[in-house]
Amino acid sequence: MKLCALRALCGSNRFLLTCSKVEPHMTTTSKIALPLVNAAAEPLVDWHGFAPTGPSLLRAAESPPEPLAPQGAYNHDSVADDLHVPLPAAKDSVCTAPVELLAPAGGPESAYAAFHFGADAIYLGLKKFSARAEAENFTLEEVDAVTAYAHSLTPRRRVFVTVNTLVRQDELAELVDAVAHLDAIGVDAVILQDLGVYRLIRLHFPKLELHASTQLAVHNRAGAEALRELGFKRVVLARELTLEEVHDITRTSGIETEVFIHGALCYSYSGLCLFSAQTLGRSGNRGKCAYSCRDAFEVTGAPLQLRDGSQVKRDPREGFPFSMKDLALPDQLPALQAAGVSCFKIEGRKKSPLYVATTTDYYRKLLDGRLRPEDRPNHEAEMQTVFSRPWTRLFVQSHKDKEVADRDTVGHRGTPVGRVEAVLGQPPRLRFRTSRALQRHDGLQVDLPTLGKPYGFAVDRLWVGPSRRDGQTRPKPNQRDHGLEVFEAQAGSVVEVSLPPDHPPLPVGAAVYCSSSQEVKQKYRFDQPKPGLFRTRHMLDVDLALTPAELIATGRVPGEAPVECRIALPGPFAPAREAATMNEAAKAAFAKLGQTSLELGQFSFQNDACLFVPVSRLNQMRRDLSLAIETALREQLFDRVRKACNQVTSAARPKSAAPAWSIMVDRIAYLDAFEEEDFRGIDEVVVDIARDSVAALLEKGELLSERIGRNRLRFALPALTRAWEDKSLRHKIQQLRAAGWRKWQAANVGAWKYLDDPRELDVAADWSVYVVNRLAACELLDWGVTRFALSPEDGLANLSSLVAEFGARATVIVYQDTPLFVAESCAYANLIGGCPGKANCKFESMEMVSTHGEKVLALDYHCRTIVLNQGPFCLSHRLGDLAKGGAASLRADFIYRQYAPDEVRDRWRTIRAGRSVSGGHAANFDTGLL
């Protein structure tokens, strides 16, 4: 393989990149992800210095998603990914605008670790409404303290609060109170998913900066543009995007972009994962994910042979098909910065403060050009001792990359330090040569793929062999070396460590990892401020007016809604010896506000008669005034909360109506077997346009309209439209609109931009836009939405409260093959050791059962994996309960799963009749959305 080098000039900054020139049948071994790999061919991208420009930028991202070349175990010419490339030296600092480094803070200690090691900002969650509900999280008092601390630093640091879960009806009052306090504290932004939270902030707390969570699944220019028009300042982009897509969104949409650069990966697109909710009642959209993607599965129906007749490299009948590697983009930072990204985000609110410290320090030094290439391996090893899965660039280089899953083992590994040489005697010892210095009380793990996770233990006792101490010959493989027991062993030593008596078999040659390092813990210590030292303070202006009869103190907190209080202290007052001394004493007394939420601002003292007031009386007056001001501020906040709650929770009740049905399909031919009686009572047919050709949609749409009427047919846009799907979708929309079709359905905020001028259309919202509370419903109605589907995650009580208010505008899904995962990572390729290339792949579907008994079906859709429950979500046997709850609009979906037209017809008849469907489940209908 011939190596080529590209030196890219960005102003005064030079970056050296190395990449491999490869043949078409080989996989690239680029060290940094740029689509410029063959100097002899026409460039895929135009470049200005380091920055990609021009209309050719999206060519790679627009190419079909199916990999042509084999990957992983099926490409014998592939080499291990090398993430190490030279980065700019400190003197050649990046020329583009500075990028904000955003670190996770699962609790206060992590927040201070992040700031100590160089984070420009942190993001944190409250005890409720956080997508990491099982993290330590923050009380409002802790948010106040850490925000005040961040704002006291030079340069000033920022605090973002995640209110990024779906919010139930019964939680709205609590939500208002939380957001009101965040506004009063002065946090720098709120990261949100729920459109109800968006509406609350926009109408009642408009000063709060809005950031769109990755849970909103924004993955294209249309979605980002829609958010900009809604008033969002920043969007956290989906992790699955390529560099080209990130650049396109950042360059054109007019909104700041935030990109994940490190941390754990969900298998599914964030916001579109319903696996945990539908199977275990723990919703990821509520921060309570059960991490089913990290589970092992038994598989049936997975092809054991490829199309060329050869056997697959690994047995797909058992494994970890959904367990992803960890994202790590250290070498893509310059390219992402050149693309205009505003913020680099580290994932990890459930990780330890030590993880936050090491990871923040690593990326801070990379961004500042302070980490030399030769020092990177050691720093990365330190990070890995804290928490590490194998690293991946995911799809930043290409959406066709499939080597992104951790197929053998789940959980923390550590950094490699050696391989098992022997397990000796009783009590047992493990012998290996360590490539890293070890200390007593370090943690070790041995890779055991047969167990599905590493075997871990602490180093309670540690011996160094004589081969290291005095040059003697190493002991034989099965001979115990009684060498010297030590506290620390140097790198390169042959060591023996004590093993727990119940250790599993440890095969010779198995990888040994250091999974916890005392040295690293000592190195990354940091200080924390004393409790109570920092708090958000209001500036208090004080005016004193002293006469012989009384002293009047007027306190004023300025702002849009200023607060003012007056305290009088009766005289008489004697003359002062020195007016200046009295003025200084008065100001000093009123400056002592340390235990309050106030800080002295402007101060004036009118003392024309040069009178004297004892300091003790001034101090009491200050206490009385500050108490009055703080009481008034609390009452002002309470009044604001009360008014917002009255508007948020008030609801008009519509008149009840007989329920009407709609039916949704993603292949219009599914309705071919319907007879006239089957269409009776159907208010609307919804057709997802993603799968059928535009010719089929136009032809069959006209035929169907002749049977049911043109005003009863609605076309639906898909929840996902990546760069390679964009042109096809736009073409279909253009052709269908030209043919006069006016009724549409949106499944993502980007749909409103695809529809161009939706106010001229009848637009409905699908369940993936998420309406779980009345605020979200009202927001969509303000957008002109005529109806909205409620989430299949929801339960009867919450559903009933929504349908009682919104009537037929709120659609309840009664039957659906709910997508549990929608992912760009191929589950089949993850099981068989890699992608054999689309032409040689036979995978269409496979049935899977987790160790917890969850039974699912994985389907291939153009190398995108869609996972369904083996049985459908079905409430047909609960139609009576829905009727009592006021449901006036019901829907049955026949999408994703392969159906025959007569099967759709027969199942539709069963559903409408209120009979149970075999194998169906009700998800959270009875328990509710937890």
PDB file of C-alpha atoms in Angstrom, residues 694-901:
ATOM      1  CA  VAL A 694     -43.037   7.402  -6.783  1.00  0.00           C
ATOM      2  CA  ALA A 695     -44.698   5.746  -9.791  1.00  0.00           C
ATOM      3  CA  ALA A 696     -46.398   3.177  -7.524  1.00  0.00           C
ATOM      4  CA  LEU A 697     -47.490   5.877  -5.115  1.00  0.00           C
ATOM      5  CA  LEU A 698     -49.003   7.996  -7.873  1.00  0.00           C
ATOM      6  CA  GLU A 699     -50.718   5.127  -9.649  1.00  0.00           C
ATOM      7  CA  LYS A 700     -52.019   3.242  -6.636  1.00  0.00           C
ATOM      8  CA  GLY A 701     -52.819   6.471  -4.820  1.00  0.00           C
ATOM      9  CA  GLU A 702     -55.215   7.463  -7.596  1.00  0.00           C
ATOM     10  CA  LEU A 703     -56.776   4.006  -7.665  1.00  0.00           C
ATOM     11  CA  LEU A 704     -57.217   4.015  -3.899  1.00  0.00           C
ATOM     12  CA  SER A 705     -58.720   7.509  -3.949  1.00  0.00           C
ATOM     13  CA  GLU A 706     -61.343   6.277  -6.408  1.00  0.00           C
ATOM     14  CA  ARG A 707     -62.425   3.734  -3.805  1.00  0.00           C
ATOM     15  CA  ILE A 708     -62.309   5.814  -0.614  1.00  0.00           C
ATOM     16  CA  GLY A 709     -62.174   9.437  -1.751  1.00  0.00           C
ATOM     17  CA  ARG A 710     -59.189  11.704  -2.242  1.00  0.00           C
ATOM     18  CA  ASN A 711     -59.650  13.483   1.086  1.00  0.00           C
ATOM     19  CA  ARG A 712     -59.231  10.215   2.988  1.00  0.00           C
ATOM     20  CA  LEU A 713     -55.672   9.501   1.839  1.00  0.00           C
ATOM     21  CA  ARG A 714     -52.640  10.965   3.633  1.00  0.00           C
ATOM     22  CA  PHE A 715     -48.974  10.503   2.719  1.00  0.00           C
ATOM     23  CA  ALA A 716     -46.405  10.165   5.506  1.00  0.00           C
ATOM     24  CA  LEU A 717     -42.754  11.164   5.604  1.00  0.00           C
ATOM     25  CA  PRO A 718     -40.315   8.808   7.361  1.00  0.00           C
ATOM     26  CA  ALA A 719     -38.687   9.578  10.708  1.00  0.00           C
ATOM     27  CA  LEU A 720     -35.218   9.272   9.137  1.00  0.00           C
ATOM     28  CA  THR A 721     -33.924  10.873   5.966  1.00  0.00           C
ATOM     29  CA  ARG A 722     -30.163  10.666   5.628  1.00  0.00           C
ATOM     30  CA  ALA A 723     -28.149  12.299   2.868  1.00  0.00           C
ATOM     31  CA  TRP A 724     -28.438   9.270   0.562  1.00  0.00           C
ATOM     32  CA  GLU A 725     -32.239   9.314   0.974  1.00  0.00           C
ATOM     33  CA  ASP A 726     -32.763  13.044   0.622  1.00  0.00           C
ATOM     34  CA  LYS A 727     -33.070  13.397  -3.151  1.00  0.00           C
ATOM     35  CA  SER A 728     -35.501  10.487  -3.455  1.00  0.00           C
ATOM     36  CA  LEU A 729     -37.708  11.861  -0.700  1.00  0.00           C
ATOM     37  CA  ARG A 730     -37.735  15.358  -2.158  1.00  0.00           C
ATOM     38  CA  HIS A 731     -38.599  13.952  -5.577  1.00  0.00           C
ATOM     39  CA  LYS A 732     -41.514  11.970  -4.172  1.00  0.00           C
ATOM     40  CA  ILE A 733     -42.845  14.982  -2.273  1.00  0.00           C
ATOM     41  CA  GLN A 734     -42.560  17.171  -5.364  1.00  0.00           C
ATOM     42  CA  GLN A 735     -44.354  14.682  -7.592  1.00  0.00           C
ATOM     43  CA  LEU A 736     -47.120  13.952  -5.111  1.00  0.00           C
ATOM     44  CA  ARG A 737     -47.738  17.615  -4.377  1.00  0.00           C
ATOM     45  CA  ALA A 738     -47.781  18.358  -8.087  1.00  0.00           C
ATOM     46  CA  ALA A 739     -50.452  15.681  -8.397  1.00  0.00           C
ATOM     47  CA  GLY A 740     -52.568  17.595  -5.903  1.00  0.00           C
ATOM     48  CA  TRP A 741     -52.078  15.589  -2.712  1.00  0.00           C
ATOM     49  CA  ARG A 742     -52.464  17.957   0.268  1.00  0.00           C
ATOM     50  CA  LYS A 743     -52.652  15.668   3.306  1.00  0.00           C
ATOM     51  CA  TRP A 744     -49.304  14.740   4.897  1.00  0.00           C
ATOM     52  CA  GLN A 745     -47.872  13.281   8.086  1.00  0.00           C
ATOM     53  CA  ALA A 746     -44.624  14.314   9.801  1.00  0.00           C
ATOM     54  CA  ALA A 747     -42.463  11.960  11.883  1.00  0.00           C
ATOM     55  CA  ASN A 748     -39.591  14.367  12.638  1.00  0.00           C
ATOM     56  CA  VAL A 749     -39.290  18.131  13.048  1.00  0.00           C
ATOM     57  CA  GLY A 750     -37.448  18.226   9.727  1.00  0.00           C
ATOM     58  CA  ALA A 751     -40.618  17.209   7.903  1.00  0.00           C
ATOM     59  CA  TRP A 752     -41.992  20.748   8.121  1.00  0.00           C
ATOM     60  CA  LYS A 753     -39.037  21.973   6.071  1.00  0.00           C
ATOM     61  CA  TYR A 754     -39.353  19.161   3.550  1.00  0.00           C
ATOM     62  CA  LEU A 755     -42.977  20.141   3.009  1.00  0.00           C
ATOM     63  CA  ASP A 756     -41.751  23.687   2.259  1.00  0.00           C
ATOM     64  CA  ASP A 757     -44.999  25.611   2.920  1.00  0.00           C
ATOM     65  CA  PRO A 758     -46.931  23.358   5.294  1.00  0.00           C
ATOM     66  CA  ARG A 759     -49.490  26.061   6.160  1.00  0.00           C
ATOM     67  CA  GLU A 760     -51.090  25.364   2.777  1.00  0.00           C
ATOM     68  CA  LEU A 761     -51.351  21.682   3.644  1.00  0.00           C
ATOM     69  CA  ASP A 762     -53.184  19.438   6.081  1.00  0.00           C
ATOM     70  CA  VAL A 763     -50.330  18.116   8.235  1.00  0.00           C
ATOM     71  CA  ALA A 764     -50.602  15.490  10.968  1.00  0.00           C
ATOM     72  CA  ALA A 765     -47.832  14.445  13.370  1.00  0.00           C
ATOM     73  CA  ASP A 766     -46.809  10.841  13.921  1.00  0.00           C
ATOM     74  CA  TRP A 767     -45.985   9.350  17.335  1.00  0.00           C
ATOM     75  CA  SER A 768     -42.211   9.924  16.970  1.00  0.00           C
ATOM     76  CA  VAL A 769     -42.777  13.682  17.294  1.00  0.00           C
ATOM     77  CA  TYR A 770     -43.892  12.709  20.836  1.00  0.00           C
ATOM     78  CA  VAL A 771     -46.958  14.137  22.510  1.00  0.00           C
ATOM     79  CA  VAL A 772     -47.076  12.988  26.120  1.00  0.00           C
ATOM     80  CA  ASN A 773     -48.458  16.214  27.596  1.00  0.00           C
ATOM     81  CA  ARG A 774     -50.886  18.953  26.639  1.00  0.00           C
ATOM     82  CA  LEU A 775     -48.141  21.534  26.144  1.00  0.00           C
ATOM     83  CA  ALA A 776     -46.627  19.493  23.319  1.00  0.00           C
ATOM     84  CA  ALA A 777     -50.092  19.020  21.845  1.00  0.00           C
ATOM     85  CA  CYS A 778     -50.836  22.748  21.980  1.00  0.00           C
ATOM     86  CA  GLU A 779     -47.489  23.516  20.363  1.00  0.00           C
ATOM     87  CA  LEU A 780     -48.232  21.231  17.431  1.00  0.00           C
ATOM     88  CA  LEU A 781     -51.710  22.695  17.046  1.00  0.00           C
ATOM     89  CA  ASP A 782     -50.136  26.150  16.880  1.00  0.00           C
ATOM     90  CA  TRP A 783     -47.996  24.848  14.023  1.00  0.00           C
ATOM     91  CA  GLY A 784     -51.220  24.044  12.183  1.00  0.00           C
ATOM     92  CA  VAL A 785     -51.228  20.293  12.848  1.00  0.00           C
ATOM     93  CA  THR A 786     -54.698  18.839  12.427  1.00  0.00           C
ATOM     94  CA  ARG A 787     -54.104  15.647  14.393  1.00  0.00           C
ATOM     95  CA  PHE A 788     -51.273  13.931  16.249  1.00  0.00           C
ATOM     96  CA  ALA A 789     -50.583  10.308  17.147  1.00  0.00           C
ATOM     97  CA  LEU A 790     -49.876   9.566  20.794  1.00  0.00           C
ATOM     98  CA  SER A 791     -46.830   7.562  21.794  1.00  0.00           C
ATOM     99  CA  PRO A 792     -47.061   3.750  21.903  1.00  0.00           C
ATOM    100  CA  GLU A 793     -44.927   4.014  25.057  1.00  0.00           C
ATOM    101  CA  ASP A 794     -47.720   5.728  26.958  1.00  0.00           C
ATOM    102  CA  GLY A 795     -50.223   4.271  29.424  1.00  0.00           C
ATOM    103  CA  LEU A 796     -53.996   4.433  29.764  1.00  0.00           C
ATOM    104  CA  ALA A 797     -54.141   7.119  32.454  1.00  0.00           C
ATOM    105  CA  ASN A 798     -51.949   9.623  30.613  1.00  0.00           C
ATOM    106  CA  LEU A 799     -53.516   8.800  27.244  1.00  0.00           C
ATOM    107  CA  SER A 800     -56.981   9.328  28.673  1.00  0.00           C
ATOM    108  CA  SER A 801     -56.123  12.779  29.993  1.00  0.00           C
ATOM    109  CA  LEU A 802     -54.949  13.798  26.519  1.00  0.00           C
ATOM    110  CA  VAL A 803     -57.823  12.354  24.500  1.00  0.00           C
ATOM    111  CA  ALA A 804     -60.299  13.842  26.983  1.00  0.00           C
ATOM    112  CA  GLU A 805     -59.012  17.309  26.097  1.00  0.00           C
ATOM    113  CA  PHE A 806     -58.092  16.982  22.446  1.00  0.00           C
ATOM    114  CA  GLY A 807     -60.697  14.497  21.244  1.00  0.00           C
ATOM    115  CA  ALA A 808     -60.332  13.297  17.674  1.00  0.00           C
ATOM    116  CA  ARG A 809     -57.187  15.377  17.183  1.00  0.00           C
ATOM    117  CA  ALA A 810     -55.362  12.888  19.447  1.00  0.00           C
ATOM    118  CA  THR A 811     -54.927   9.515  17.737  1.00  0.00           C
ATOM    119  CA  VAL A 812     -54.333   6.368  19.780  1.00  0.00           C
ATOM    120  CA  ILE A 813     -52.332   3.643  18.058  1.00  0.00           C
ATOM    121  CA  VAL A 814     -54.128   0.350  18.689  1.00  0.00           C
ATOM    122  CA  TYR A 815     -51.972  -1.963  16.587  1.00  0.00           C
ATOM    123  CA  GLN A 816     -48.365  -1.569  15.467  1.00  0.00           C
ATOM    124  CA  ASP A 817     -45.075  -3.362  14.925  1.00  0.00           C
ATOM    125  CA  THR A 818     -43.332  -0.726  16.993  1.00  0.00           C
ATOM    126  CA  PRO A 819     -39.681  -0.214  16.001  1.00  0.00           C
ATOM    127  CA  LEU A 820     -37.651  -0.970  19.123  1.00  0.00           C
ATOM    128  CA  PHE A 821     -34.322  -0.122  17.491  1.00  0.00           C
ATOM    129  CA  VAL A 822     -33.633   1.817  14.299  1.00  0.00           C
ATOM    130  CA  ALA A 823     -29.892   1.619  13.685  1.00  0.00           C
ATOM    131  CA  GLU A 824     -27.230   2.075  11.024  1.00  0.00           C
ATOM    132  CA  SER A 825     -25.143  -0.704  12.606  1.00  0.00           C
ATOM    133  CA  CYS A 826     -25.900  -4.102  11.052  1.00  0.00           C
ATOM    134  CA  ALA A 827     -26.813  -6.647  13.723  1.00  0.00           C
ATOM    135  CA  TYR A 828     -25.993  -9.560  11.408  1.00  0.00           C
ATOM    136  CA  ALA A 829     -22.533  -8.198  10.541  1.00  0.00           C
ATOM    137  CA  ASN A 830     -21.916  -7.736  14.260  1.00  0.00           C
ATOM    138  CA  LEU A 831     -22.639 -11.422  14.854  1.00  0.00           C
ATOM    139  CA  ILE A 832     -20.671 -12.938  11.968  1.00  0.00           C
ATOM    140  CA  GLY A 833     -17.463 -10.925  12.460  1.00  0.00           C
ATOM    141  CA  GLY A 834     -17.903  -8.237   9.852  1.00  0.00           C
ATOM    142  CA  CYS A 835     -19.706  -7.245   6.691  1.00  0.00           C
ATOM    143  CA  PRO A 836     -19.151  -9.586   3.719  1.00  0.00           C
ATOM    144  CA  GLY A 837     -20.318  -6.876   1.293  1.00  0.00           C
ATOM    145  CA  LYS A 838     -23.906  -6.431   0.185  1.00  0.00           C
ATOM    146  CA  ALA A 839     -23.575  -8.606  -2.920  1.00  0.00           C
ATOM    147  CA  ASN A 840     -22.434 -11.568  -0.810  1.00  0.00           C
ATOM    148  CA  CYS A 841     -24.897 -11.090   2.068  1.00  0.00           C
ATOM    149  CA  LYS A 842     -28.081 -13.151   2.474  1.00  0.00           C
ATOM    150  CA  PHE A 843     -29.385 -11.508   5.647  1.00  0.00           C
ATOM    151  CA  GLU A 844     -33.023 -10.445   5.578  1.00  0.00           C
ATOM    152  CA  SER A 845     -34.342 -11.211   9.043  1.00  0.00           C
ATOM    153  CA  MET A 846     -33.562 -13.204  12.191  1.00  0.00           C
ATOM    154  CA  GLU A 847     -35.353 -13.962  15.446  1.00  0.00           C
ATOM    155  CA  MET A 848     -33.558 -13.229  18.698  1.00  0.00           C
ATOM    156  CA  VAL A 849     -34.072 -13.934  22.403  1.00  0.00           C
ATOM    157  CA  SER A 850     -32.151 -12.063  25.101  1.00  0.00           C
ATOM    158  CA  THR A 851     -30.923 -13.532  28.371  1.00  0.00           C
ATOM    159  CA  HIS A 852     -33.883 -11.719  29.983  1.00  0.00           C
ATOM    160  CA  GLY A 853     -36.344 -13.447  27.674  1.00  0.00           C
ATOM    161  CA  GLU A 854     -37.046 -10.521  25.346  1.00  0.00           C
ATOM    162  CA  LYS A 855     -38.102 -11.928  21.959  1.00  0.00           C
ATOM    163  CA  VAL A 856     -37.400  -9.670  19.004  1.00  0.00           C
ATOM    164  CA  LEU A 857     -37.110  -9.743  15.235  1.00  0.00           C
ATOM    165  CA  ALA A 858     -34.250  -7.992  13.410  1.00  0.00           C
ATOM    166  CA  LEU A 859     -34.886  -6.893   9.825  1.00  0.00           C
ATOM    167  CA  ASP A 860     -32.542  -5.569   7.168  1.00  0.00           C
ATOM    168  CA  TYR A 861     -33.572  -2.404   5.325  1.00  0.00           C
ATOM    169  CA  HIS A 862     -30.809  -1.278   2.960  1.00  0.00           C
ATOM    170  CA  CYS A 863     -28.215  -2.218   5.603  1.00  0.00           C
ATOM    171  CA  ARG A 864     -30.155  -0.343   8.275  1.00  0.00           C
ATOM    172  CA  THR A 865     -31.284  -2.696  11.040  1.00  0.00           C
ATOM    173  CA  ILE A 866     -34.826  -2.362  12.337  1.00  0.00           C
ATOM    174  CA  VAL A 867     -35.692  -4.407  15.407  1.00  0.00           C
ATOM    175  CA  LEU A 868     -39.306  -5.259  16.212  1.00  0.00           C
ATOM    176  CA  ASN A 869     -40.925  -7.222  18.975  1.00  0.00           C
ATOM    177  CA  GLN A 870     -41.746 -10.711  17.730  1.00  0.00           C
ATOM    178  CA  GLY A 871     -45.340 -10.022  18.706  1.00  0.00           C
ATOM    179  CA  PRO A 872     -47.119  -6.774  17.763  1.00  0.00           C
ATOM    180  CA  PHE A 873     -48.143  -4.017  20.113  1.00  0.00           C
ATOM    181  CA  CYS A 874     -51.882  -4.483  20.257  1.00  0.00           C
ATOM    182  CA  LEU A 875     -54.722  -2.905  22.251  1.00  0.00           C
ATOM    183  CA  SER A 876     -57.615  -4.305  20.216  1.00  0.00           C
ATOM    184  CA  HIS A 877     -58.888  -6.210  23.245  1.00  0.00           C
ATOM    185  CA  ARG A 878     -58.905  -2.930  25.224  1.00  0.00           C
ATOM    186  CA  LEU A 879     -61.141  -0.900  22.931  1.00  0.00           C
ATOM    187  CA  GLY A 880     -63.706  -0.616  25.715  1.00  0.00           C
ATOM    188  CA  ASP A 881     -61.186   0.994  28.054  1.00  0.00           C
ATOM    189  CA  LEU A 882     -60.138   3.407  25.328  1.00  0.00           C
ATOM    190  CA  ALA A 883     -63.755   4.341  24.673  1.00  0.00           C
ATOM    191  CA  LYS A 884     -64.316   5.033  28.377  1.00  0.00           C
ATOM    192  CA  GLY A 885     -61.212   7.219  28.322  1.00  0.00           C
ATOM    193  CA  GLY A 886     -62.676   9.275  25.484  1.00  0.00           C
ATOM    194  CA  ALA A 887     -60.566   8.054  22.572  1.00  0.00           C
ATOM    195  CA  ALA A 888     -62.208   9.289  19.371  1.00  0.00           C
ATOM    196  CA  SER A 889     -59.430   8.527  16.882  1.00  0.00           C
ATOM    197  CA  LEU A 890     -57.830   5.072  16.624  1.00  0.00           C
ATOM    198  CA  ARG A 891     -55.139   3.769  14.279  1.00  0.00           C
ATOM    199  CA  ALA A 892     -53.774   0.424  13.127  1.00  0.00           C
ATOM    200  CA  ASP A 893     -50.291   0.329  11.531  1.00  0.00           C
ATOM    201  CA  PHE A 894     -48.946  -2.293   9.141  1.00  0.00           C
ATOM    202  CA  ILE A 895     -45.381  -1.125   8.656  1.00  0.00           C
ATOM    203  CA  TYR A 896     -41.834  -2.534   8.794  1.00  0.00           C
ATOM    204  CA  ARG A 897     -42.915  -6.192   9.006  1.00  0.00           C
ATOM    205  CA  GLN A 898     -43.452  -8.089   5.749  1.00  0.00           C
ATOM    206  CA  TYR A 899     -47.188  -8.728   5.360  1.00  0.00           C
ATOM    207  CA  ALA A 900     -49.262 -10.303   2.626  1.00  0.00           C
ATOM    208  CA  PRO A 901     -52.288  -8.204   1.552  1.00  0.00           C
TER     209      PRO A 901
END
